[in-house]
Short mmCIF file of C-alpha atoms in Angstrom, two decimals:
data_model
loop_
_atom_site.label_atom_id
_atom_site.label_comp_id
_atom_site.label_asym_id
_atom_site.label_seq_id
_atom_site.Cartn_x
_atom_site.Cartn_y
_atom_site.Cartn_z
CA UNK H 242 -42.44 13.06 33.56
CA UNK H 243 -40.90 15.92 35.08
CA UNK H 244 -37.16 16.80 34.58
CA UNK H 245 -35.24 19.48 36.14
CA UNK H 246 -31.70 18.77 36.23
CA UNK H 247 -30.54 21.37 34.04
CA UNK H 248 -28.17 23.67 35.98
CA UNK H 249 -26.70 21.23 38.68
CA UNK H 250 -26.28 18.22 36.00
CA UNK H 251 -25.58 20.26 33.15
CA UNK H 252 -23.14 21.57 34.47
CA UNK H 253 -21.40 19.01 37.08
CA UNK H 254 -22.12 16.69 34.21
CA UNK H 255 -19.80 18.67 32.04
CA UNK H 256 -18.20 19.33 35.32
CA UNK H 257 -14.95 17.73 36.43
CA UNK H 258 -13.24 17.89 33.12
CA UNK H 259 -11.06 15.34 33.45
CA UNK H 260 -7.94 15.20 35.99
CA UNK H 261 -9.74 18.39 37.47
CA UNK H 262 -12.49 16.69 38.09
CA UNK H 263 -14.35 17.70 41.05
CA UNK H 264 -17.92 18.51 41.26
CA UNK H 265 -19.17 20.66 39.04
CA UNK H 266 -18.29 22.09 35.06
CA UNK H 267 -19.07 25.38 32.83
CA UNK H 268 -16.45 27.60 32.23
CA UNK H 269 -15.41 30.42 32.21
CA UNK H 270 -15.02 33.85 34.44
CA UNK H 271 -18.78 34.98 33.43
CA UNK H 272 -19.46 37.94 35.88
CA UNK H 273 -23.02 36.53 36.73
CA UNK H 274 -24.38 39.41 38.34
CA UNK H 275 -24.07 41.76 35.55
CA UNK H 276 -22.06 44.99 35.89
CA UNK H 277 -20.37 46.62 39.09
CA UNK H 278 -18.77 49.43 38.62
CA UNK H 279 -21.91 51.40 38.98
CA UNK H 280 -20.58 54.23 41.53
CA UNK H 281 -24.36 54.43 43.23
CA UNK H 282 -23.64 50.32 44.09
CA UNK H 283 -22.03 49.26 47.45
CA UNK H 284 -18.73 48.18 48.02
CA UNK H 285 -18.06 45.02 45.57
CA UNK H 286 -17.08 41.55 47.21
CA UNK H 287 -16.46 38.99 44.32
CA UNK H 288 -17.50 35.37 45.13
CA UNK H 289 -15.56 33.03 42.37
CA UNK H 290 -17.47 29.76 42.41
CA UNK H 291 -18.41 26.85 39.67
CA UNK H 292 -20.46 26.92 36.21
CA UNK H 293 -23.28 25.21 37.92
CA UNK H 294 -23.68 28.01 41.15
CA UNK H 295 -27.46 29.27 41.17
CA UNK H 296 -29.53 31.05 43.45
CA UNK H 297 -33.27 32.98 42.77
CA UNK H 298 -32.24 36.80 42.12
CA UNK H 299 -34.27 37.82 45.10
CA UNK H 300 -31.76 36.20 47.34
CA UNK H 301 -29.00 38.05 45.69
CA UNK H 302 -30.96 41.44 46.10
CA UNK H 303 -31.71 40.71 50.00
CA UNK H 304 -28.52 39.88 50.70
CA UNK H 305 -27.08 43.25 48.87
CA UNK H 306 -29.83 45.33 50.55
CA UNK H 307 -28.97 43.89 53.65
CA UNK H 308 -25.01 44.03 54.02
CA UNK H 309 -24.80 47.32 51.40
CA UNK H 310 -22.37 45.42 49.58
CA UNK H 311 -22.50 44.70 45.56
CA UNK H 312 -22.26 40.70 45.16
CA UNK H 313 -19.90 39.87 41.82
CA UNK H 314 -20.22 36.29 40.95
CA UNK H 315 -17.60 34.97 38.77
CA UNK H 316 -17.49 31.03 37.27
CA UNK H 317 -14.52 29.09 37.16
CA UNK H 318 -14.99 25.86 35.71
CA UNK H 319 -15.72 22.80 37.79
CA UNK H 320 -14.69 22.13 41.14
CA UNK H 321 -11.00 20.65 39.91
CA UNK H 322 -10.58 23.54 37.34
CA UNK H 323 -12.20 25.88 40.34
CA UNK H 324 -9.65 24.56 43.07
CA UNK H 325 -6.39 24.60 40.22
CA UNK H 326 -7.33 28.26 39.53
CA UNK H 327 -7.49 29.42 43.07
CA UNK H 328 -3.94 27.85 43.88
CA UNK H 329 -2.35 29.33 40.55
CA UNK H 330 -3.58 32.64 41.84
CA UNK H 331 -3.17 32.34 45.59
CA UNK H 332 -0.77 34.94 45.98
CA UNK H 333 -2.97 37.63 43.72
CA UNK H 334 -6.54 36.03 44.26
CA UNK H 335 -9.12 36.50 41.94
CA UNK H 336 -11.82 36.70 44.83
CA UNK H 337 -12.47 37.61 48.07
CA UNK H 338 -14.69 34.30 48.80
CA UNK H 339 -15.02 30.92 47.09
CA UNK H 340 -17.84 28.17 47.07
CA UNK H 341 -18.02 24.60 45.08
CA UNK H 342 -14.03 23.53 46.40
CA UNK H 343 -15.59 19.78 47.65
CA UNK H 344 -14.03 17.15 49.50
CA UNK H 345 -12.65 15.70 46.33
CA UNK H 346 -9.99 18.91 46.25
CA UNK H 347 -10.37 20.59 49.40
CA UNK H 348 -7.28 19.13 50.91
CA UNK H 349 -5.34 20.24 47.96
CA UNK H 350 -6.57 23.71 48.82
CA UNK H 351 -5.89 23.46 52.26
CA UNK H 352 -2.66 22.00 51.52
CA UNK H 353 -1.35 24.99 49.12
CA UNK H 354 -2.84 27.70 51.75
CA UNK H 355 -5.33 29.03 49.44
CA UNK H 356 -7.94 29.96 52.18
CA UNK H 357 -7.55 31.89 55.31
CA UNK H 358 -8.71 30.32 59.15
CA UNK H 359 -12.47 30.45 59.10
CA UNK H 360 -14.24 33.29 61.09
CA UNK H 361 -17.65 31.77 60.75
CA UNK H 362 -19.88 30.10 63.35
CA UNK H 363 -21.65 27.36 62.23
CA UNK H 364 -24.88 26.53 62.78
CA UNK H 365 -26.02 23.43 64.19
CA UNK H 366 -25.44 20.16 61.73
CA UNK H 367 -22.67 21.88 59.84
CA UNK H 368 -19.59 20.15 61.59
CA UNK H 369 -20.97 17.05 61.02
CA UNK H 370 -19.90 17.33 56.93
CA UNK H 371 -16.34 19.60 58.08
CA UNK H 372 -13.38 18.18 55.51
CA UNK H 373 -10.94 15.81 57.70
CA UNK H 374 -7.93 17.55 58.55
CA UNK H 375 -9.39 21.19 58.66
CA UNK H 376 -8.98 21.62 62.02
CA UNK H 377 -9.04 25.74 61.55
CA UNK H 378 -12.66 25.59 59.98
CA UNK H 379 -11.25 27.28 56.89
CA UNK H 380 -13.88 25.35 54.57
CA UNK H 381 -17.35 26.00 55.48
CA UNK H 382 -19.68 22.83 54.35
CA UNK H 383 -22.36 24.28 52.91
CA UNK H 384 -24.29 21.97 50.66
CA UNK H 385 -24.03 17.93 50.36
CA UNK H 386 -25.49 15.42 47.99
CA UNK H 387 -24.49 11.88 47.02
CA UNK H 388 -23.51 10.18 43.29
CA UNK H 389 -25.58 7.02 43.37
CA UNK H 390 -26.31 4.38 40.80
CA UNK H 391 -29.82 4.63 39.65
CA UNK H 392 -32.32 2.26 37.76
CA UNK H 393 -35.37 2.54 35.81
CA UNK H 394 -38.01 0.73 38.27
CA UNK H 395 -40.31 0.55 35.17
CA UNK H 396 -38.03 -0.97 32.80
CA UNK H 397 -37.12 -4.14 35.01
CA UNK H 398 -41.08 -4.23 36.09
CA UNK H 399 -41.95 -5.19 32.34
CA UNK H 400 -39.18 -7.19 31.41
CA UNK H 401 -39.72 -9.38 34.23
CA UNK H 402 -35.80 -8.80 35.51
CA UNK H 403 -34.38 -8.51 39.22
CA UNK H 404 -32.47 -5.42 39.00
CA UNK H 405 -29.55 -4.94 40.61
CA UNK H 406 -29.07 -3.61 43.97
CA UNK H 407 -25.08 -3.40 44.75
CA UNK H 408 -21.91 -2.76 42.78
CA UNK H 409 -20.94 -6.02 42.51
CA UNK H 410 -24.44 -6.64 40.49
CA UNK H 411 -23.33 -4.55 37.46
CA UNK H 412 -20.41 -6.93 36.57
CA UNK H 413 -23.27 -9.26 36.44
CA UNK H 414 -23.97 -10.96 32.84
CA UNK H 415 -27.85 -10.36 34.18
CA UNK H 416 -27.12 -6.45 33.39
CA UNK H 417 -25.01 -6.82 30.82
CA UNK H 418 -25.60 -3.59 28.41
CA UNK H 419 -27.82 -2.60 30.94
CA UNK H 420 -25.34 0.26 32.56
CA UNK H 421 -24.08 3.94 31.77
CA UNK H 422 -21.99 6.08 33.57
CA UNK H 423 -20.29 9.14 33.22
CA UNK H 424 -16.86 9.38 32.63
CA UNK H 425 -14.70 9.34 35.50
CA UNK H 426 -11.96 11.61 33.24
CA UNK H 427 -14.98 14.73 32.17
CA UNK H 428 -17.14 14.10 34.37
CA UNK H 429 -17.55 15.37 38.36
CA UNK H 430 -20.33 12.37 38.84
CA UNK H 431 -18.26 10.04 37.30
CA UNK H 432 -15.38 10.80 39.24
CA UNK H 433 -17.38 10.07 42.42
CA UNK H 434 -18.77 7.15 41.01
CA UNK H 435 -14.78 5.31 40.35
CA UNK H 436 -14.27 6.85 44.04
CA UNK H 437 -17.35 4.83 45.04
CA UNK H 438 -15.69 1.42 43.37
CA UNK H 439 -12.44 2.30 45.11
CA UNK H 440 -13.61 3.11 48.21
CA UNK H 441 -15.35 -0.28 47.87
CA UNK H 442 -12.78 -3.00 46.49
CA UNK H 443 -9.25 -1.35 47.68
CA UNK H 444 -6.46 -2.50 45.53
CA UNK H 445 -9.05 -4.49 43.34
CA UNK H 446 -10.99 -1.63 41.64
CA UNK H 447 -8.90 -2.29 38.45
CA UNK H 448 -10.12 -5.78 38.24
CA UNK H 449 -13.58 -4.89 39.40
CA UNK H 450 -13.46 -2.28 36.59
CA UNK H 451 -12.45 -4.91 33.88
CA UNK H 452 -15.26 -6.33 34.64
CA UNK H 453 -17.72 -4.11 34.39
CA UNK H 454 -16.10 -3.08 30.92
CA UNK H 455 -16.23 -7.05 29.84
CA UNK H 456 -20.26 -6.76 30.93
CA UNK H 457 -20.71 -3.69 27.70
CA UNK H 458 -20.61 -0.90 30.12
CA UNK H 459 -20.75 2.66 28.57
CA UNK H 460 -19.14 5.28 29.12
CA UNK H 461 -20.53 8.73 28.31
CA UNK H 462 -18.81 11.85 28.38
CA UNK H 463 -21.19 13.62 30.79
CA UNK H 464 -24.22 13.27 33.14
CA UNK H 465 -26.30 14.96 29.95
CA UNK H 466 -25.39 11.80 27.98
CA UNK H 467 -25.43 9.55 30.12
CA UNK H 468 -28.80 10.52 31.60
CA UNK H 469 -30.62 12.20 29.24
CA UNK H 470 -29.28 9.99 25.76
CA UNK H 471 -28.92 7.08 27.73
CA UNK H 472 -30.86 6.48 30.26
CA UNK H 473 -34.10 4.99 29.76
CA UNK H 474 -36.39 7.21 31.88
CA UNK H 475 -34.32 10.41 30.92
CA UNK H 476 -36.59 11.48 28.74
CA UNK H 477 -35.31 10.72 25.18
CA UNK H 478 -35.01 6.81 23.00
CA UNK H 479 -32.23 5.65 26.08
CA UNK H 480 -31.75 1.87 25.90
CA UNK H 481 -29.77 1.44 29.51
CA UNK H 482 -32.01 1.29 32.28
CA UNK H 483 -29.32 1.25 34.92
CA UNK H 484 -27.12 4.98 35.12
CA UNK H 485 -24.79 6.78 37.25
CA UNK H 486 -26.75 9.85 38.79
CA UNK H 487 -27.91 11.21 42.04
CA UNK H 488 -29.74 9.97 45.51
CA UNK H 489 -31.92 13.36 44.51
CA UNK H 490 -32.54 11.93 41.00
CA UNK H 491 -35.98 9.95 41.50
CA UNK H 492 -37.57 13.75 42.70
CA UNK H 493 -37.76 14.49 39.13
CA UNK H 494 -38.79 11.70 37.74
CA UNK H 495 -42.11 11.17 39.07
CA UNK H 496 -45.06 10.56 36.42
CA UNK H 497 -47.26 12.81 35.92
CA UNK H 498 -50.98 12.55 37.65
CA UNK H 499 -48.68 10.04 39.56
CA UNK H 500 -47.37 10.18 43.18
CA UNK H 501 -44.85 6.92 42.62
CA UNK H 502 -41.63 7.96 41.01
CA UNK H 503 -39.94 5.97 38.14
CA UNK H 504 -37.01 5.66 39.33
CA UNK H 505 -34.46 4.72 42.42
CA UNK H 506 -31.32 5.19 43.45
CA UNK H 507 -28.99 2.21 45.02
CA UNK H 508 -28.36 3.24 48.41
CA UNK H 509 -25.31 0.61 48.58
CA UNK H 510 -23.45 2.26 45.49
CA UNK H 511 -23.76 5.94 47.14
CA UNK H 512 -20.30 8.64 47.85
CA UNK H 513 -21.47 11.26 49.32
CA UNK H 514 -20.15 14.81 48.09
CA UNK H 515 -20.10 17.90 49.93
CA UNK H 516 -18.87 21.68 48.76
CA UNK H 517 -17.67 24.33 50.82
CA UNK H 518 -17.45 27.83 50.98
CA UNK H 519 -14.33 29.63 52.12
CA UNK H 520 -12.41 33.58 52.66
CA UNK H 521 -10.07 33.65 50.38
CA UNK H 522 -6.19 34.57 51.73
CA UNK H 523 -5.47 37.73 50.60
CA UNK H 524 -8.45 39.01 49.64
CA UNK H 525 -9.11 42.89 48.96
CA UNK H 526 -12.87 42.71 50.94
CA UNK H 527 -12.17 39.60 53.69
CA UNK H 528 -15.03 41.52 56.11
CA UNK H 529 -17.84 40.87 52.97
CA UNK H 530 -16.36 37.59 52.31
CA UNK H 531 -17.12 36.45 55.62
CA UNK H 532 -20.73 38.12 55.27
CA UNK H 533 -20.96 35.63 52.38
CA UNK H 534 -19.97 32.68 53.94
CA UNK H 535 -22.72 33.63 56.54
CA UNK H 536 -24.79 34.26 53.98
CA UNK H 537 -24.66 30.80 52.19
CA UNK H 538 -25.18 29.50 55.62
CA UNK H 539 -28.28 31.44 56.24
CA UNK H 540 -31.76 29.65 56.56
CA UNK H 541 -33.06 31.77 53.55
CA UNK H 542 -30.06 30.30 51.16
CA UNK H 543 -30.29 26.52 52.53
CA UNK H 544 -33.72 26.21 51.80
CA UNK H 545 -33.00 27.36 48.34
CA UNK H 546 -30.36 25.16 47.82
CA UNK H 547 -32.84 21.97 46.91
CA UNK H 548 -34.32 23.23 44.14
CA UNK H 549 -31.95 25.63 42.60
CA UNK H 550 -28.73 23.41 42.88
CA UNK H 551 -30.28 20.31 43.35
CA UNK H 552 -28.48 19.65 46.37
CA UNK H 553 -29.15 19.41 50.25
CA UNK H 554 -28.72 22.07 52.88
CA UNK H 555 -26.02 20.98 55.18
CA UNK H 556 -28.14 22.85 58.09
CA UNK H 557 -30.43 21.00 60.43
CA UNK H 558 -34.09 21.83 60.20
CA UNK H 559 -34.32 22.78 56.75
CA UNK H 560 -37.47 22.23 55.48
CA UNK H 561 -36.75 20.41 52.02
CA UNK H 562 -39.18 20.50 48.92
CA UNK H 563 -42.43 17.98 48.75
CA UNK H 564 -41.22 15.94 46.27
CA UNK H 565 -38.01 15.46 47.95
CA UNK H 566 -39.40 14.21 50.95
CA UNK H 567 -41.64 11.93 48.96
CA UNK H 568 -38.97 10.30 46.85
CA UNK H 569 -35.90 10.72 48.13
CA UNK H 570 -34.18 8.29 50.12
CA UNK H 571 -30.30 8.58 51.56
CA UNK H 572 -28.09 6.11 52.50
CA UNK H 573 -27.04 5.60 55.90
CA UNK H 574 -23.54 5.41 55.63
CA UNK H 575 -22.36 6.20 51.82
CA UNK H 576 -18.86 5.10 50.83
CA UNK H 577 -16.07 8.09 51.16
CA UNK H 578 -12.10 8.10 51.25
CA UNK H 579 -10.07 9.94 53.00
CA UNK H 580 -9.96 13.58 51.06
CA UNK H 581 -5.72 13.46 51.26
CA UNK H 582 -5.60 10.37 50.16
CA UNK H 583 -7.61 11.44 46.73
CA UNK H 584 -5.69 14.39 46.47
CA UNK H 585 -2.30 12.27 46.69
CA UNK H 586 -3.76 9.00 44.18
CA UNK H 587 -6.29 10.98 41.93
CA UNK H 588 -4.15 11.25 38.55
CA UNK H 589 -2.63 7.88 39.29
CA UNK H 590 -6.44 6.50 39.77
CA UNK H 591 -7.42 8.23 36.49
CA UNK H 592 -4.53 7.37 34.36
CA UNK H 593 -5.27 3.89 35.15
CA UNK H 594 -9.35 4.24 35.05
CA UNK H 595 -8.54 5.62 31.58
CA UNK H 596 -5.84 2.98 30.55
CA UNK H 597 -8.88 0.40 31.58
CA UNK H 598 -11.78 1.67 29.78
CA UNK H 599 -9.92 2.53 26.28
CA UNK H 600 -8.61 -0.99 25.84
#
């Protein structure tokens, strides 16, 4: 089978560490793009962004060729440890332009004044992901993607078993020690994931969460684990056939000399995720910031965004990879809360996510 969830996984998987969980992980203020300080180099706009940012060199070279500007890409963590650093530093920012903020923090950055009004037009099928409450277009949506509970199709084919098809079905003794997820506390997909269950039971997540942990649920401290340990069709000796991952997941898990992927994702269990791009206030280069937030918004970039992020464009008419369109399915309407509202309950929801699952 084919696996390429590396970078995006890896990385988110890591990703939210823990309260500052968000939507991506890595550490770390790596200058990606090598040196700057070559005099013979344009002028230098620094994008800070997440451990799991990638795009093909090429795109990096056209964009500097085109604007005359040197692009410095520096990683901050995940999106929480991302969104903490730029408010620590929002009166001395450590950028002119940040991507991977997502709608799990963005009103915390809004809040605290960290970006400046955007300046950006955006294209057509862009204001349909814009964070509630940014009314000034400071946040650019740039990418989207949804955390969805997926099963090995193969697994319940031989051993004869329904498998599950809504939330509710994992408390099930049917699946008991069936089901992995990430951890909600280290983890950005497993924060999405107890967003999902509160978005879907209100006040009774707790109890819905006691139950899942009664039915031998694991918890693993990433996506890597979880998937790739776990998992049954994630490529090593996994024994749970039922795991916390992505709608984009069954792309890479298609058999080889076979067009019928092993795997699908639970359209019902879906919260969608989206990260935006935004001029920092303050910043010493706010002209090339802007260019970048074009940039990311650019035709070339959103097609790129599939297979080098693992994530889709937030653009319309962007032609998406093969597989993708094969094996991909979306839900309809995924399950989201209000972005203040996680901002304002998220340590509260953790503490007692964590209080639940350590009993």
């Amino acid at each position: 089978m084919r696996y390429a969830y590396g970078r995006r996984a890896g990385a988110l998987a890591a990703a939210i560490v823990l309260t500052t969980t968000g939507c991506s992980l890595v550490g770390g203020d790596d200058d990606k793009n090598g040196g700057t300080d070559d005099a013979s180099k344009g002028p230098k706009v620094v994008l800070v962004t997440h451990g799991s940012f990638s795009l093909p060199d090429d795109l990096i070279a056209d964009f500097e060729a085109d604007t005359g500007l040197t692009l410095d890409i520096r990683t901050s963590g995940d999106a929480g440890e991302l969104t903490n650093k730029l408010v620590l530093t929002k009166d001395d920012p450590i950028g002119d332009v940040a991507f991977g903020v997502d709608n799990t923090f963005g009103s915390r950055a809004l809040s605290e004044g960290v970006f400046e009004p955007g300046a950006v037009a955006w294209p057509e099928g862009v204001s349909q992901y814009a964070l509630p409450g940014d009314e000034e277009h400071s946040l650019a949506p740039i990418d989207n993607g949804n955390v969805c509970v997926n099963i090995d199709d193969t697994w319940f084919t031989e051993h004869d078993v329904a498998p599950p098809t809504s939330l509710d079905d994992l408390a099930d003794p049917t699946y008991r020690g069936l089901f992995v997820t990430p951890s909600a506390a280290t983890s950005s997909p497993g924060l999405a994931f107890l967003l999902a269950t509160i978005a879907e039971y209100g006040d009774d997540w707790p109890d819905y969460w006691k139950r899942l942990m009664d039915n031998d649920t694991s918890i693993a401290s990433s996506w890597t684990d979880a998937y790739q340990v776990d998992f049954t069709q994630g490529g090593g000796d996994g024994d749970r056939p039922i795991v916390v991952s992505y709608d984009s997941s069954p792309a890479f898990t298609v058999a080889e000399g076979s067009d019928t992927s092993t795997t699908s994702a639970l359209l019902d269990t879906c919260f969608l995720q989206v990260e935006y791009a935004g001029v920092l206030a303050g910043a010493e280069n706010p002209e090339g910031a802007t260019k970048v937030v074009e940039w990311l918004l650019s035709p070339a970039v959103q097609e790129a965004l599939p297979e080098n992020m693992y994530v889709f464009p937030t653009v319309d008419r962007i032609d998406l990879p093969a597989e993708w369109t094969a094996h991909v399915e979306r839900p309809d309407a995924p399950l989201s809360l209000d972005p203040a509202e996680i901002d304002a309950e998220r340590e509260n929801w953790l503490r007692e996510w964590n209080d639940i699952t350590t009993r």
